[in-house]
């Protein structure tokens, strides 16, 4: 059974929104340069993976109240992350619908069972980080929620659970990308997206199980690359359905290109 083509459009849309929001988060994240723990390069990920320790917060975000204090930056990142959670949850649900309509119902159920807990753990992670940053800005979150999420080794415990589920979710999605019935060019795009996703999953899961934070970061970077190529895969569903050459022919027949691609015949006088 062929999935509804609209599902590919919605997957492309929410992949685009997630990518765009990720770029915005990178642009507004004006963090100072510091040596982060465990060989990490991202202050946001470093905050996700710390334990409930005020000294570690200062190592990542600087001393509270100093001119270089990055706590307001971190709070701004979390404000954007609330939206990102919605985007990626909806994206995974649409991906599960594609698998369901392709009769991969167990994989579809697997995605649905994991994505909601992943989003919940992401929310708890954000709340725990805000609990660490209490008093560093206006945090419009009830104190009881911050206290509930800031238990034991939070936010690290929530972050590890979230990343474990997300890296697991990347595995069934490769079934969408690696379709032997696709035209060779689009199949190649899918193989690249799926391959990057598998690499992300392997690296990330190793990082979670062996408590190697740098591997989690590498897995997250490969996942971002997979998402970008995946966006191309979904966005070109209709355009490349018959292959690359027919797509180029359709492009050449577009009104704005027709004059450039129409050559005069040998019998025509180019001056008349």
XYZ file of C-alpha atoms in Angstrom:
272
model
C 0.000 0.000 0.000
C 1.362 3.393 -1.031
C 1.172 6.087 1.665
C -0.823 9.244 1.109
C 1.511 11.710 -0.717
C 0.421 14.423 1.720
C 2.276 12.584 4.484
C 5.573 13.186 2.680
C 4.690 16.872 2.402
C 3.974 17.116 6.131
C 7.198 15.271 6.965
C 9.118 17.725 4.776
C 7.293 20.647 6.410
C 8.055 19.662 9.998
C 11.607 18.628 9.133
C 12.048 22.101 7.622
C 10.554 23.749 10.714
C 12.812 21.733 13.018
C 15.894 22.548 10.925
C 14.955 26.225 10.741
C 14.366 26.449 14.479
C 17.662 24.662 15.123
C 19.446 27.255 12.993
C 17.720 30.071 14.884
C 18.747 28.518 18.206
C 22.330 28.388 16.984
C 22.248 32.017 15.843
C 20.751 33.432 19.050
C 22.884 31.201 21.280
C 25.657 33.723 21.894
C 27.549 31.697 24.492
C 30.999 32.639 25.702
C 33.927 30.392 24.830
C 34.757 28.053 27.699
C 36.321 24.644 28.047
C 33.336 22.373 28.574
C 33.383 19.122 30.553
C 33.791 15.673 28.954
C 35.115 17.056 25.679
C 31.783 18.594 24.680
C 31.487 21.573 22.333
C 27.843 22.557 22.900
C 26.980 24.444 26.117
C 23.349 23.376 25.708
C 24.241 19.678 25.601
C 26.715 20.177 28.441
C 23.888 21.614 30.562
C 21.634 18.698 29.646
C 24.221 16.166 30.792
C 25.446 17.731 34.051
C 24.362 16.579 37.479
C 22.687 18.821 40.045
C 25.857 20.750 40.821
C 26.089 24.540 40.954
C 29.848 24.492 40.370
C 29.412 22.636 37.078
C 26.851 25.226 35.978
C 29.436 27.966 36.506
C 31.992 26.031 34.469
C 29.552 25.869 31.554
C 27.699 29.195 31.788
C 30.075 31.362 33.811
C 29.646 32.844 37.254
C 26.202 34.179 38.103
C 25.932 37.940 37.741
C 29.196 38.351 35.834
C 29.180 40.257 32.514
C 29.831 36.941 30.739
C 27.054 35.086 32.554
C 25.292 32.900 29.955
C 22.342 31.865 32.096
C 19.933 34.201 30.236
C 21.184 32.653 26.975
C 20.402 29.181 28.288
C 16.917 30.231 29.370
C 16.313 31.620 25.871
C 17.435 28.303 24.360
C 14.931 26.431 26.499
C 12.142 28.813 25.468
C 12.817 27.846 21.850
C 13.250 24.184 22.742
C 9.620 23.971 23.895
C 8.626 24.604 20.274
C 11.257 22.195 18.931
C 9.796 19.412 21.091
C 6.416 19.952 19.420
C 7.962 19.959 15.937
C 9.950 16.754 16.297
C 7.094 14.932 18.050
C 4.728 15.734 15.188
C 7.422 14.777 12.653
C 7.902 11.347 14.239
C 4.136 10.795 14.325
C 3.860 11.546 10.601
C 6.776 9.180 9.958
C 4.894 6.493 11.868
C 1.856 7.096 9.645
C 3.982 6.499 6.538
C 5.188 3.194 7.978
C 1.643 2.266 9.002
C 0.297 2.877 5.498
C 3.171 0.833 4.077
C 2.027 -2.097 6.249
C 4.974 -1.742 8.656
C 2.531 -1.493 11.528
C 4.824 -2.839 14.230
C 7.472 -0.261 13.390
C 4.793 2.446 13.361
C 3.615 1.346 16.809
C 7.226 1.244 18.029
C 7.718 4.894 17.027
C 4.487 6.006 18.675
C 5.336 4.191 21.895
C 8.753 5.854 22.115
C 8.245 9.396 20.832
C 5.789 10.502 23.534
C 8.053 9.387 26.431
C 11.008 11.008 24.630
C 9.110 14.307 24.517
C 8.133 13.947 28.196
C 11.755 13.316 29.201
C 12.772 16.350 27.133
C 10.260 18.475 29.040
C 11.530 17.147 32.385
C 15.092 17.845 31.261
C 14.218 21.465 30.470
C 12.442 21.882 33.793
C 15.437 20.454 35.657
C 17.794 22.854 33.872
C 15.504 25.765 34.732
C 15.598 24.524 38.322
C 19.377 24.920 38.239
C 19.016 28.420 36.815
C 16.421 29.625 39.307
C 17.054 33.240 40.207
C 18.908 33.922 36.945
C 15.994 35.504 35.134
C 12.224 35.467 34.745
C 11.219 31.785 34.660
C 7.463 31.515 34.224
C 7.321 27.937 35.521
C 5.654 26.986 38.825
C 8.264 26.141 41.458
C 6.563 22.813 42.189
C 7.293 21.614 38.636
C 10.923 22.680 38.920
C 11.217 20.800 42.217
C 9.572 17.655 40.812
C 11.977 17.489 37.871
C 15.111 18.300 39.881
C 15.578 14.927 41.530
C 18.701 12.803 42.007
C 21.073 13.328 39.058
C 18.666 15.504 37.051
C 18.801 16.894 34.433
C 21.270 14.227 33.299
C 18.946 11.325 34.060
C 16.166 12.838 31.924
C 18.589 13.755 29.160
C 20.062 10.247 28.919
C 16.562 8.750 28.776
C 15.527 11.227 26.078
C 18.604 10.649 23.939
C 18.351 6.861 24.288
C 14.776 6.920 22.971
C 15.530 9.366 20.156
C 18.536 7.352 18.973
C 16.373 4.207 19.051
C 13.702 6.009 17.005
C 16.193 6.606 14.204
C 16.428 2.864 13.491
C 12.859 2.167 12.228
C 12.876 5.386 10.211
C 15.592 3.936 7.967
C 12.883 1.588 6.649
C 11.274 4.618 5.009
C 14.496 5.832 3.430
C 15.881 2.510 2.199
C 13.234 1.548 -0.344
C 14.501 -0.574 -3.255
C 11.482 0.359 -5.389
C 12.428 4.045 -5.587
C 14.150 5.564 -8.651
C 17.912 5.358 -8.272
C 18.544 9.069 -7.611
C 15.914 9.398 -4.892
C 16.933 6.008 -3.524
C 20.477 7.373 -3.194
C 19.182 10.352 -1.210
C 17.288 7.963 1.041
C 20.316 5.729 1.541
C 22.396 8.738 2.596
C 19.713 9.923 5.043
C 19.214 6.416 6.415
C 22.945 5.741 6.647
C 23.549 8.950 8.569
C 20.663 8.050 10.865
C 22.112 4.599 11.576
C 25.537 6.076 12.327
C 23.865 8.600 14.642
C 21.969 5.811 16.386
C 25.059 3.630 16.911
C 27.250 6.478 18.166
C 24.525 7.934 20.353
C 23.511 4.632 21.941
C 27.161 3.830 22.674
C 27.463 7.252 24.302
C 24.392 6.643 26.467
C 25.326 3.129 27.588
C 29.022 3.798 28.123
C 28.428 7.279 29.617
C 30.630 8.901 26.965
C 29.086 12.323 26.443
C 31.234 13.180 23.426
C 29.713 10.203 21.548
C 26.229 11.516 22.331
C 27.244 14.847 20.814
C 28.646 13.114 17.718
C 25.436 11.126 17.399
C 23.368 14.313 17.674
C 25.445 15.944 14.924
C 24.977 12.962 12.590
C 21.267 13.018 13.411
C 21.080 16.678 12.347
C 22.760 15.772 9.042
C 20.318 12.896 8.580
C 17.405 15.261 9.210
C 18.704 17.691 6.589
C 19.072 14.977 3.928
C 15.747 13.526 5.057
C 14.093 16.870 4.372
C 15.387 16.698 0.785
C 14.100 13.119 0.519
C 10.576 14.039 1.617
C 10.439 17.366 -0.218
C 11.283 15.674 -3.546
C 8.722 12.865 -3.192
C 6.539 14.088 -6.064
C 9.265 15.819 -8.076
C 11.579 12.806 -8.284
C 8.875 10.122 -8.300
C 9.765 9.092 -11.877
C 13.512 9.679 -11.610
C 15.970 12.513 -12.162
C 15.756 12.901 -15.961
C 11.942 13.223 -16.102
C 12.205 15.751 -13.248
C 14.747 17.776 -15.240
C 12.460 17.614 -18.288
C 9.586 18.996 -16.229
C 11.870 21.706 -14.909
C 12.938 22.639 -18.446
C 9.281 22.941 -19.458
C 8.574 25.503 -16.769
C 7.514 28.825 -18.242
C 10.449 30.785 -16.832
C 12.975 28.330 -18.326
C 11.265 27.403 -21.585
C 12.931 30.145 -23.640
C 16.362 29.176 -22.353
C 15.880 25.504 -23.191
C 14.181 25.896 -26.583
C 16.769 26.017 -29.354
C 15.932 27.221 -32.880
C 15.869 24.469 -35.501
C 18.284 24.421 -38.447
C 15.473 25.504 -40.781
C 14.704 28.679 -38.838
C 16.290 32.014 -39.638
C 17.411 33.365 -36.251
C 17.226 36.951 -37.593
C 13.565 36.805 -38.690
